[in-house]
Each structure stands twice: as C-alpha cells, then as structure tokens.
XYZ file of C-alpha atoms in Angstrom:
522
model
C 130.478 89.318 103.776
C 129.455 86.836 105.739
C 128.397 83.560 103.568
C 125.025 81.828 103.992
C 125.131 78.388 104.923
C 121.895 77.652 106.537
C 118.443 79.117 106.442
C 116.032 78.479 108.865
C 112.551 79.161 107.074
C 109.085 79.097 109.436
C 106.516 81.435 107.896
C 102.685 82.014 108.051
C 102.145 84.296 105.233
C 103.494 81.873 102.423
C 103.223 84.167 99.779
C 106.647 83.757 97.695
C 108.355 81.360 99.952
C 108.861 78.503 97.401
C 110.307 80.919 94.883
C 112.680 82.004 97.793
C 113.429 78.467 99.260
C 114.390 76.946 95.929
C 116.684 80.076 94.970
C 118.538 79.055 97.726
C 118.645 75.627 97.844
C 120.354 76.396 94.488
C 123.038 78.483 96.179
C 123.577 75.336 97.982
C 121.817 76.704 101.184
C 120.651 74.096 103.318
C 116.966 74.742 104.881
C 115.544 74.159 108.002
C 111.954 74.981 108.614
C 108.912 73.874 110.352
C 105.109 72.316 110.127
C 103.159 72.981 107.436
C 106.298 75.048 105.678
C 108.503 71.922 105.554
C 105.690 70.503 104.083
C 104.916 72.859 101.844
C 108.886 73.359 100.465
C 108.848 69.158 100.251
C 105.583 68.978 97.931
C 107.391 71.416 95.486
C 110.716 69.733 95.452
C 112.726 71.736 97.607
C 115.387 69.555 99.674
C 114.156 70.608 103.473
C 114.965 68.942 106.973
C 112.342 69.171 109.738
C 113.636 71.416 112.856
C 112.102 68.301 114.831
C 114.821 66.274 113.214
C 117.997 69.033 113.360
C 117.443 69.440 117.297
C 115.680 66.021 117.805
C 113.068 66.847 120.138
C 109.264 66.998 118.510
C 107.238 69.120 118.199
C 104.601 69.771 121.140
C 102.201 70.711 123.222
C 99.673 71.395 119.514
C 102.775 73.290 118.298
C 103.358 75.689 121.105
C 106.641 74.372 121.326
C 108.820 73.736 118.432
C 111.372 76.216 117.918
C 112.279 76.927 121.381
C 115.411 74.887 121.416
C 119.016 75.261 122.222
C 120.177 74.505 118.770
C 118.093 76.557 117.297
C 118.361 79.518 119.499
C 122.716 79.095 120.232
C 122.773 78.410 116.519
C 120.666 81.831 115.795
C 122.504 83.877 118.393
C 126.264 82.426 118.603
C 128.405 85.553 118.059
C 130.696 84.749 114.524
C 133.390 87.388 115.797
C 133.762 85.364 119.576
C 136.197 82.134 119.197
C 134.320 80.874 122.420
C 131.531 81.187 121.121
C 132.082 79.447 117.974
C 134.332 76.988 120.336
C 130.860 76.457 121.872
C 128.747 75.302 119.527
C 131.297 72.731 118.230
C 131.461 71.074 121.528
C 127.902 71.195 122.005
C 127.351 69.666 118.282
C 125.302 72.964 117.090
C 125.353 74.297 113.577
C 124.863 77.699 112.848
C 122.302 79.524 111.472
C 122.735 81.832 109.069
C 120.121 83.222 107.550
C 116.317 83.377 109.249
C 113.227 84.122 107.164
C 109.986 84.206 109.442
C 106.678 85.832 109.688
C 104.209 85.475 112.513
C 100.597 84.355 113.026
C 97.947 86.846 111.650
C 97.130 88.499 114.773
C 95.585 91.493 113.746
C 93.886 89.730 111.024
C 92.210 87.229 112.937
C 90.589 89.403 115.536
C 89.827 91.705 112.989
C 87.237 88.865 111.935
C 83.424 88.945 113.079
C 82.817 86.540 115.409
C 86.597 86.002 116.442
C 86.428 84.131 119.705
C 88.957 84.740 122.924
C 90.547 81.244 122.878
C 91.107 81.751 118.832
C 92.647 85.125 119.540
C 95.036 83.843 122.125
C 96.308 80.980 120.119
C 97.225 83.403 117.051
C 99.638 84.871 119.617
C 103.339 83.939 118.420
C 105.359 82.821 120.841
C 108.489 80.613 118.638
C 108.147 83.155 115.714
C 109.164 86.166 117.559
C 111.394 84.636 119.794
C 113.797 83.569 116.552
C 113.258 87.006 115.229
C 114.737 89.104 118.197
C 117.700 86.722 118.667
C 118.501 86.599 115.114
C 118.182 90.345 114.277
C 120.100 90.992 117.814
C 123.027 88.758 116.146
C 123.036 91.141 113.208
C 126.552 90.820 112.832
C 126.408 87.337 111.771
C 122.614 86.657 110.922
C 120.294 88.050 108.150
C 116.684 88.201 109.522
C 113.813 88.749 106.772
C 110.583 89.181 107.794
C 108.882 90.808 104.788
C 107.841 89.028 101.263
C 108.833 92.118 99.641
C 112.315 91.506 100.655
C 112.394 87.655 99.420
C 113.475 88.454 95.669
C 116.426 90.761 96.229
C 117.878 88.723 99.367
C 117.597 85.581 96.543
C 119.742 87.546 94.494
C 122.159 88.429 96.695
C 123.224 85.164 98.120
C 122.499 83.712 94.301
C 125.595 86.274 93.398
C 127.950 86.832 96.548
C 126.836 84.050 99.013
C 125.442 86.226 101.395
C 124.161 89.464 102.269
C 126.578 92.469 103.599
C 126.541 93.876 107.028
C 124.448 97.023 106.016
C 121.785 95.305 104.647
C 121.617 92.346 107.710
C 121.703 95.876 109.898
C 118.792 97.460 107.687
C 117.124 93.792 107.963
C 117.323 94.088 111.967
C 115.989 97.054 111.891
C 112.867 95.972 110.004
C 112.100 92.895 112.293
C 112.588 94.895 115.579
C 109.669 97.383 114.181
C 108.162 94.617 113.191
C 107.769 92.418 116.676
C 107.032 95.600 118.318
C 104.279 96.323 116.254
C 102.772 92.758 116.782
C 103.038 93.215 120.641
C 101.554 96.684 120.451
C 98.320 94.890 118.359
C 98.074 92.411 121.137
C 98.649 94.759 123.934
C 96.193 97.285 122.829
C 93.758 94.289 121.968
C 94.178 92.494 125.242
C 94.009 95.723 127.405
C 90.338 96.329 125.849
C 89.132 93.805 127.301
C 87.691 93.510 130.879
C 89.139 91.485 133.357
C 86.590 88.656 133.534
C 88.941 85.780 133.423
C 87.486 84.924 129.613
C 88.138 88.597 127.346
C 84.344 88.435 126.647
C 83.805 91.930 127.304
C 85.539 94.346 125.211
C 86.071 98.246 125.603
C 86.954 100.274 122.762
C 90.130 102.107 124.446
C 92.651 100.362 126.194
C 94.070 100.040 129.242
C 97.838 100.620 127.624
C 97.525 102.240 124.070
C 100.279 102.124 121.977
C 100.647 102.656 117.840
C 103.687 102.570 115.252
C 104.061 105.434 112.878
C 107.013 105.009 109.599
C 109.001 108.438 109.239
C 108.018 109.451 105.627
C 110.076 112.307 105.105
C 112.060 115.104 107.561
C 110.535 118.691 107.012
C 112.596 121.476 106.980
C 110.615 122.496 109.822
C 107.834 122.525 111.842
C 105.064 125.551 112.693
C 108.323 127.789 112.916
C 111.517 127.697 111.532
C 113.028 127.378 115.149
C 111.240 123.782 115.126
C 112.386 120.435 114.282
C 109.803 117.938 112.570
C 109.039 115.082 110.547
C 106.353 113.280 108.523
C 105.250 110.098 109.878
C 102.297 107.263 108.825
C 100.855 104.494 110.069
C 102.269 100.911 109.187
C 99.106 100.487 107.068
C 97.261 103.655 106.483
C 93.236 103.934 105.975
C 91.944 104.024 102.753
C 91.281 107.285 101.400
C 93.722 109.294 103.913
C 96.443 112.083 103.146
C 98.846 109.787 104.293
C 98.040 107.547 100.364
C 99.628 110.774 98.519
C 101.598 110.659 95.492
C 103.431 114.332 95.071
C 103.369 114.841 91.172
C 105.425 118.026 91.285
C 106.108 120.940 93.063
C 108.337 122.121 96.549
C 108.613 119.873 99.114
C 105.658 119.668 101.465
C 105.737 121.678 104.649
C 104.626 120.524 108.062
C 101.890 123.276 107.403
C 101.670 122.126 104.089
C 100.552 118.672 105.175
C 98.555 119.522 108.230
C 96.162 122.204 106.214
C 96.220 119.415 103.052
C 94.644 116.953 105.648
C 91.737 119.274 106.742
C 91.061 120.540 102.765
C 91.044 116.468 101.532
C 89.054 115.185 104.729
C 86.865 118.160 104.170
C 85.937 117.634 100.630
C 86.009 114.210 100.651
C 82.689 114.136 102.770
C 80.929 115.743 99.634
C 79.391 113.295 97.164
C 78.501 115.550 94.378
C 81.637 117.259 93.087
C 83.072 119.298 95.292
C 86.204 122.100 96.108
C 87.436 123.281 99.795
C 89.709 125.633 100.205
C 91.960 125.855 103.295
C 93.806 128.606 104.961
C 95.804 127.966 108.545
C 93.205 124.496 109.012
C 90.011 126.370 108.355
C 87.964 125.894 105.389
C 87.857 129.258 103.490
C 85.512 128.414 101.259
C 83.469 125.381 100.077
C 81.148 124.909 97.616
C 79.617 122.007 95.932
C 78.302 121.937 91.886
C 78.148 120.247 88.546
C 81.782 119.831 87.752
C 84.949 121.237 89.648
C 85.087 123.940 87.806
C 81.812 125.662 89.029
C 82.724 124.374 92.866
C 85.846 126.154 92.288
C 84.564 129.211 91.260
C 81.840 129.218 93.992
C 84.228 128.151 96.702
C 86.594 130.855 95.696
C 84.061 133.858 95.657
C 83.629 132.767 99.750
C 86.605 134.650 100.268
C 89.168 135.634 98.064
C 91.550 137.319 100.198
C 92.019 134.462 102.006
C 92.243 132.162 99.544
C 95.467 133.370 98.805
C 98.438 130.797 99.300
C 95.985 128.864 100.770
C 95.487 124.500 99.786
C 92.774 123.700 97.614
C 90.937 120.125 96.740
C 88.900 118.398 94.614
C 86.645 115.420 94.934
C 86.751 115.074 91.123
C 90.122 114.438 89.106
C 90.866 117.925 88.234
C 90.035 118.992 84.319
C 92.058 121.369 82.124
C 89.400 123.802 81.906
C 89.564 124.451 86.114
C 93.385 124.213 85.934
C 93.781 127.025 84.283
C 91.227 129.150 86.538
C 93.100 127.700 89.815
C 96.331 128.990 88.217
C 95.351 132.262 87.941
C 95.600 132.403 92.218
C 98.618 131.998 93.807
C 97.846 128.314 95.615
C 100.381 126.606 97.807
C 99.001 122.591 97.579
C 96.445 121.788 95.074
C 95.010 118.112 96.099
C 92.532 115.731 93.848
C 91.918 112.023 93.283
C 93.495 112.664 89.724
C 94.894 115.275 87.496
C 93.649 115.071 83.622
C 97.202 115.681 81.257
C 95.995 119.204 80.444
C 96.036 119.646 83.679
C 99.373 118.814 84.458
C 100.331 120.793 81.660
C 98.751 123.864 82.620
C 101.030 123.255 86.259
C 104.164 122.682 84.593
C 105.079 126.203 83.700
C 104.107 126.693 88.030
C 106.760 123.884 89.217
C 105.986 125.698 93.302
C 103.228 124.634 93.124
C 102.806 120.883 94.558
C 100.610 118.280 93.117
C 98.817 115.806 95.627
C 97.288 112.900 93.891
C 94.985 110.607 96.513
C 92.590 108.035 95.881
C 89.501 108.419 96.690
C 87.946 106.001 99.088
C 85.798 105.440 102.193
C 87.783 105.348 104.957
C 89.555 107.165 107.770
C 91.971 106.848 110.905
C 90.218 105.188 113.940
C 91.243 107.238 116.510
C 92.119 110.920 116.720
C 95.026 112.477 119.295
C 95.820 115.271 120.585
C 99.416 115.277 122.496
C 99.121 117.632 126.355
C 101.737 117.943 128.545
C 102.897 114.273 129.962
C 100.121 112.259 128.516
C 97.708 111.805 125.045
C 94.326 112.087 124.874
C 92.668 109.701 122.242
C 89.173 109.578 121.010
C 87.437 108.008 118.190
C 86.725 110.589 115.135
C 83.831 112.853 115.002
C 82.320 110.888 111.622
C 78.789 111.455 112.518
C 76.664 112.524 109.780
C 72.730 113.734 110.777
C 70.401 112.183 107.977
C 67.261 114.615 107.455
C 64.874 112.021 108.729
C 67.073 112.626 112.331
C 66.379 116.350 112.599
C 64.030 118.205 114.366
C 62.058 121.135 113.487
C 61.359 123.192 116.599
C 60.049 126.534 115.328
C 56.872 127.134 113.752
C 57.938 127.679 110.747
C 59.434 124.419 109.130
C 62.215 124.789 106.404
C 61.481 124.382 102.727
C 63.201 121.275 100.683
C 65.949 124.094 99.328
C 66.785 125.172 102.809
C 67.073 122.062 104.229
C 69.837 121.226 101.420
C 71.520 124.169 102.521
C 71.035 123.556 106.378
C 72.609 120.132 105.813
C 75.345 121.976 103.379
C 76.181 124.159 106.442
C 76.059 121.621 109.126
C 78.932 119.049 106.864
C 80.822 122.060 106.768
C 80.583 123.226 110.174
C 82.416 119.764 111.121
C 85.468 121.193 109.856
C 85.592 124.472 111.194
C 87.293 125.099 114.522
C 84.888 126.206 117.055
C 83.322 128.238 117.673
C 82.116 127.931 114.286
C 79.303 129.668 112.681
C 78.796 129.152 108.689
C 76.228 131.048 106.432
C 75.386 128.942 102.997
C 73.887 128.899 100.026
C 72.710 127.478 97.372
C 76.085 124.701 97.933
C 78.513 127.549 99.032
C 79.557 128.778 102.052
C 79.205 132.410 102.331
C 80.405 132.997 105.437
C 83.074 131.694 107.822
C 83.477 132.669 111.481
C 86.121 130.631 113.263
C 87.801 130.022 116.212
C 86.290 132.431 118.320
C 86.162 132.583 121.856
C 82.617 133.167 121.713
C 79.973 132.100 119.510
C 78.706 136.093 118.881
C 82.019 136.846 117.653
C 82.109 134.003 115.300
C 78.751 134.999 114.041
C 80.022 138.437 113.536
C 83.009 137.471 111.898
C 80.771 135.529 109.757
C 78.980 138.584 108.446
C 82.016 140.510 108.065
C 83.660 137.979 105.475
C 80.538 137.797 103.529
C 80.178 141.353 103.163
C 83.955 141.788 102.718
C 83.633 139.253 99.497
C 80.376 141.336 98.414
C 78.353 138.438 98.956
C 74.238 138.881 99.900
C 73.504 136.876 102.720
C 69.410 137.466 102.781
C 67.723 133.957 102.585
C 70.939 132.047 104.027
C 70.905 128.928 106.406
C 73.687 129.468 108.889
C 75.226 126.423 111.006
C 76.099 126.852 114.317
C 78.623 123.580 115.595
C 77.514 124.018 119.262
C 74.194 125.273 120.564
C 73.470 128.961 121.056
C 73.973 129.611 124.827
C 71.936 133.036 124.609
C 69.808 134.214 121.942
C 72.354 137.117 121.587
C 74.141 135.030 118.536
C 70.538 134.349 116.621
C 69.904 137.718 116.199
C 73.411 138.725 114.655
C 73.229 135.904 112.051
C 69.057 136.581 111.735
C 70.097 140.272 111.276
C 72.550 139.653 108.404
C 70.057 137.794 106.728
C 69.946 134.330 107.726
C 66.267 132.458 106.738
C 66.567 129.369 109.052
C 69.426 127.718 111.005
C 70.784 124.450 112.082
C 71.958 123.507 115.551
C 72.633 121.044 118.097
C 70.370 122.630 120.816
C 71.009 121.057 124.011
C 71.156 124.474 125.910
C 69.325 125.440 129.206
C 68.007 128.509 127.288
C 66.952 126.500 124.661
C 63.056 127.927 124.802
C 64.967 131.378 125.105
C 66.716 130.541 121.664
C 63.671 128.873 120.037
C 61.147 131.830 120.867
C 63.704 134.237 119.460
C 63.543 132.483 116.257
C 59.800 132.277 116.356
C 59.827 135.938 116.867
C 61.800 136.730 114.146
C 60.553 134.347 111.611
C 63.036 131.756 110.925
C 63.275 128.393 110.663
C 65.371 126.317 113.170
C 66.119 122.623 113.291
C 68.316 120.819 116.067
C 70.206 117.906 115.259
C 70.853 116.138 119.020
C 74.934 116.045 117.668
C 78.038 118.565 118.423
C 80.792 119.200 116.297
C 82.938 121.118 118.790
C 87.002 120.782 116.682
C 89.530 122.366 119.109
C-alpha cells in the first residue's frame, strides 16, 4: 500500500471536490491545487497551498502555464521503487506527489455551444491538465490518478481507512485516465480536422480530415455471426438518447451478437412510429410492422404480416408493454422482446419463460451521428439516413391523385421501407405491412417476394400502397406489385425512364407519388 501524503487537486468540473478535499485534509493529506480550485477549497475551509507557492514560479502567460514545472512533474513521475530516483528529488528539494485528482477544460462542451467562436475553442484546449494526468497514471506504481467525480467518494474512503489506495485500484485508476486523455484528443482532433485550412477554423466540414471515436466494452459475447467468431459489445463514452446501447436486460439469456444487432433495427424501427407501435425483426429485416390503438392490436397486426417468420425472431414496442399483449407475445416463441417499459403483469407473465430476454429502453429523440460500415483497410462513415418526407413534400405525378387513407398508408410504407435492406419493396395497409420483399438483387424480385409473403400469410393485397426505397428502373416492377393488387405507390423517382414508369401507372390506374429522397440500407 502505498500511503498518501500529498494530493495535488486542479479540476474544472467541481462537482464534489470540497467533499473530497476536506476528507482528506482529515487523513492529514496535504493539498496542492491551482486557480480558481485553491480558491474554491480556501473559501470552504480546507487548508490548501497554491502550486505557485510549492514550485515558486507564478502562474503565466493568462494561465497557460502553471503546472508545467519540475516539481510538479519529478514529484508526479519520480519512480518510489528507484533509490536514485528518490535520491533525486531530495537533492533537488522536491516532494512527492502522491495522489493527483484532475479533470480538464470542457472541450466538447464548449464547441458543442451555438455560436462557439475559434479563439474560444482553442483556449478550452488543456495543455497542464493532461500533461499531469499521463505522467501520473504512467507512475502507477506509486501515484493514484482520479479523473472521474464518480470515483471521489470511494477513493475518500480508502485513504480515510488504510492511508492510501492499493496497486490494483491506482492500476484500474490509470487505466481510466489514459481512456480518458485519449478521448479528449480524439474530440479535438476530429473537431480541428473539420475545419478548413484558412488560418482562422471559420469554415467547418462535417467529416474530418482524421476521424477517430472511443467505444467502452460492455460485455464479451459468446460469439459473433458464427460460433467460429470472436466478439464483443461495445458503446460509446456517452451514448444518444433513446439508443439500444441505454438497455437495461430485466431477464432472460445473455444477449447474442445477433441478438443485439437485430434488437437495434426492431427498436430504431419502431421508435420512428408516434402512435403505438410493434416491429418485428428476423436476421435485420422488419417482418412485420404495424401501427394501432394500443400494443396489443399492433401486435396482432404486425404478427399476421408473417407468421412463419416471426418465429424466434425480436419484437418491440413503442408503448410499455401491458399484461393483456404479454400473454399473446408468449404464445410465439420470441428470442428479445424490447419496450420503453414492462407493466408487473407483464413481467409476470415472462417469468415462467426465463429464455426469453427483457430489454427495457427509454424512449427518447435521439440517435448516433454517424453511421459505419468497416471494408477491407479503411471505414466508411456517413451521417444517418433520418430523413423523414412530410406530405406537403410529395409529389403526385399520375393523374390520379391518392385519397387521404392512401396517403396514410403511402407514408406508412415509405417509414417502413427505411428499414428494409434494399432492394426493398413493402405493400401496406391500413397501418400494417403486408408484404416484405428484401434484399434482392433486383427490385422485380423484391416485388415478387413481396407478393409471395402476403399470399403465404393469406393476406388480400387489393387496394394496397406499396413502397419502393429506390426508384423503379423499368416499369417491369410496377406491374408485379399493380398486378397483386397495389392501388397507388410511393417512390423516389429519379430514374431516366421515369415517363416510362409514370405512363405505366397512368395506364393501369394507380396512384403514384415521388418523394425526391432514397432509402437505399446495404
């Protein structure tokens, strides 16, 4: 154990710090610390000597420069385990350092801010903070480094009850801060590189010259796609609101790397829908989705898409999931069942089905900024597909227009559509997909897919809007979906044959709108 002496605390985030400062200035720690800290720790009674006064140089340059000293730095890094070292510091007058508690100007938080000028972006760059942090955790052996609030209470403890904090935890520690200061130079790296060389960072770009992001390891799966696979769940440091990545697993198995990746296409799916709403997923395709008064009657509408493959497949609610529609899920065998809450009859009506896992999320607006999609030696990296096409933005371009209750169903189809791998062609109704043709090479297969599923679930598709995620490239595809019924369709158009396309539909009586938008998901 190696006992705690002196604490050097600089910090920018105050939250807690007194609480922690006077806990060990109890312990008979002696503090350091800097600026508006010192200050701060002074004003509340806490016995504190300036770091101007321990090295005796002042502060400079508008603070730029007041931690990068000798004695703090030799004090910070002096190996405990090397007599020369220690040797050193006595004939250079330099007391250690013990124990370093430090977080760094809001970075992130400040640019994040409208109207966040260049100069003030540049000055909320640490220089001092992170500096202290990498020697300190580097000395590991001998220093404890703590660079989150949440660890202020039990580090108090521990040097309130054994002096100091044991090698394990100053290695966990180290580990935290060198995550840490990475992360902070990633934020200003990716933030810097966005910006065009102009000499003043006036001119910003949304990707950046050198992109790089920080994910936490959540869990290890058992495996990945195959069994012959290694993987592992990670998030982001601070994840969206509203993302898979908020879950809370009430019960069940432990989540799959399939598991997770179909759970995230079922809860992004539904939570587009306003009115209450159930997706089902099977292999990252929606199976069926269908929106209605309560869960229950999405569920049973979503369900009747296609049965078959419903099967083992991941299910979700927009709505915190009743009793009533518990019971009618668990009469299919379901794999992940996923909604903002879970009522206590319910969870009750689950208990008896312990396989089956329980994903509780909260709902909210919100979602990653940036999709990827890892190819061999590099990343591509774009910004999510979260356009939605307001009815005021579409245009009719048949002669027949479509009535209000097709349009709902055109605009049904169209959400949908986003979420189905393309090619994608999806027949609706009446707030239910009917019809799901994915992933086809062409879009005349899809549509014929399409049919097939509808028929195979005995469902009628005469009167049906059908979505189509990319244009029609021949009029080929109109006529299958026309042919099974179909009344009008929504598209982006955008085709060379678009006239081709547009006459067909003329010809055969429907009504067609384009929306000008693509939802091509590869």
């Amino acid at each position: 154990m190696q006992k705690i002496e002196r604490a050097l605390i600089s910090v920018s985030d105050k939250t807690g710090i007194v609480e922690l400062a006077r806990a060990l200035a109890d312990a008979g720690v002696s503090i350091l610390s800097t600026g508006g800290t010192a200050k701060l720790l002074s004003d509340n009674g806490v016995p504190v000597t300036e770091v101007s006064d321990h090295t005796g140089f002042p502060e400079m340059l508008d603070g730029r420069v007041k931690t990068l000293h000798p004695k703090i730095h030799a004090g910070l890094l002096a190996r405990r385990d090397l007599p020369e070292h220690m040797s050193a510091l006595a004939r250079h007058g330099i007391d250690r350092i013990d124990l370093l508690v430090v977080n760094l100007y809001p970075f992130s938080a400040t640019v994040a801010r409208p109207g966040c000028s260049f100069e003030e972006a540049i000055e909320n760059i640490d220089i001092g903070g992170p500096t202290m942090l990498r020697a300190a955790a580097k000395n590991f052996g001998g220093v404890a480094t703590v660079v989150d609030p949440a660890d202020y209470e039990w580090v108090a403890a521990a040097v309130r009850t054994d002096g100091g904090i044991d090698a394990a935890r100053r290695l966990a520690l180290a580990k935290k801060v060198f995550a840490h200061t990475a992360a902070y130079d990633a934020a200003i790296t990716n933030w810097l590189t966005a910006r065009d060389d102009d000499g003043d960072g006036a001119t910003p770009r949304l990707m950046p010259d050198v992109f790089t992001q920080q994910w936490h390891k959540v869990q290890d799966m058992r495996y990945g796609e195959n069994p012959h696979q290694s993987a592992a769940f990670y998030r982001d440091a601070e994840p969206a609101p509203g993302t898979l990545a908020h879950y809370r697993q009430l019960q069940g198995k432990e989540l799959s790397y399939n598991n997770i990746a179909d759970a995230d296409a079922a809860w992004e799916c539904v939570k587009s829908f306003h009115a209450p709403a159930c997706v089902i997923v099977k292999h990252a395709n929606p199976c069926g989705v269908a929106i209605g008064r309560s869960c229950g009657e999405a569920y049973a509408k979503a369900f009747s898409t296609d049965p078959t493959s419903a099967f083992g497949g991941i299910i979700a609610f927009n709505r915190p999931l009743d009793a009533d529609t518990a019971a009618e899920v668990a009469r299919q065998f379901v794999e992940v069942l996923i909604a903002p809450g879970f009522a206590d009859g319910a969870r009750a009506v689950f208990a008896a089905k312990q396989n089956v896992r329980l994903l509780e999320i909260p709902l909210a607006d919100g979602g990653n900024t940036f999709d990827f999609k890892r190819v061999g030696g590099g990343l591509l990296v774009q910004t999510l597909d979260s356009r939605n096409v307001a009815p005021g933005e579409l245009r009719v371009v048949t002669e027949i227009a479509p009535t209000e209750a097709q349009l709902a169903d055109l605009l049904f189809a169209w959400r949908v559509a986003k979420f189905v791998k393309s090619n994608a062609i999806v027949f609706c109704g009446n707030g239910q997909t009917l019809g799901v043709g994915a992933g086809q090479m062409s879009r005349i297969d899809s549509a014929r897919i399409a049919t097939i599923k509808a028929s195979n679930a005995a469902l009628s598709l005469a009167g049906s809007a059908v979505a189509s995620d990319a244009f029609f490239p021949f009029r080929d595809g109109l006529d299958v979906v026309v042919d099974a019924g179909a009344a009008c369709v929504i598209q982006p158009g955008g085709s060379v044959r678009d006239d081709e396309v547009i006459a067909a539909a003329n010809e055969r009586g429907i009504a067609m709108v384009f929306t000008g938008v693509r939802h091509f998901r590869h």
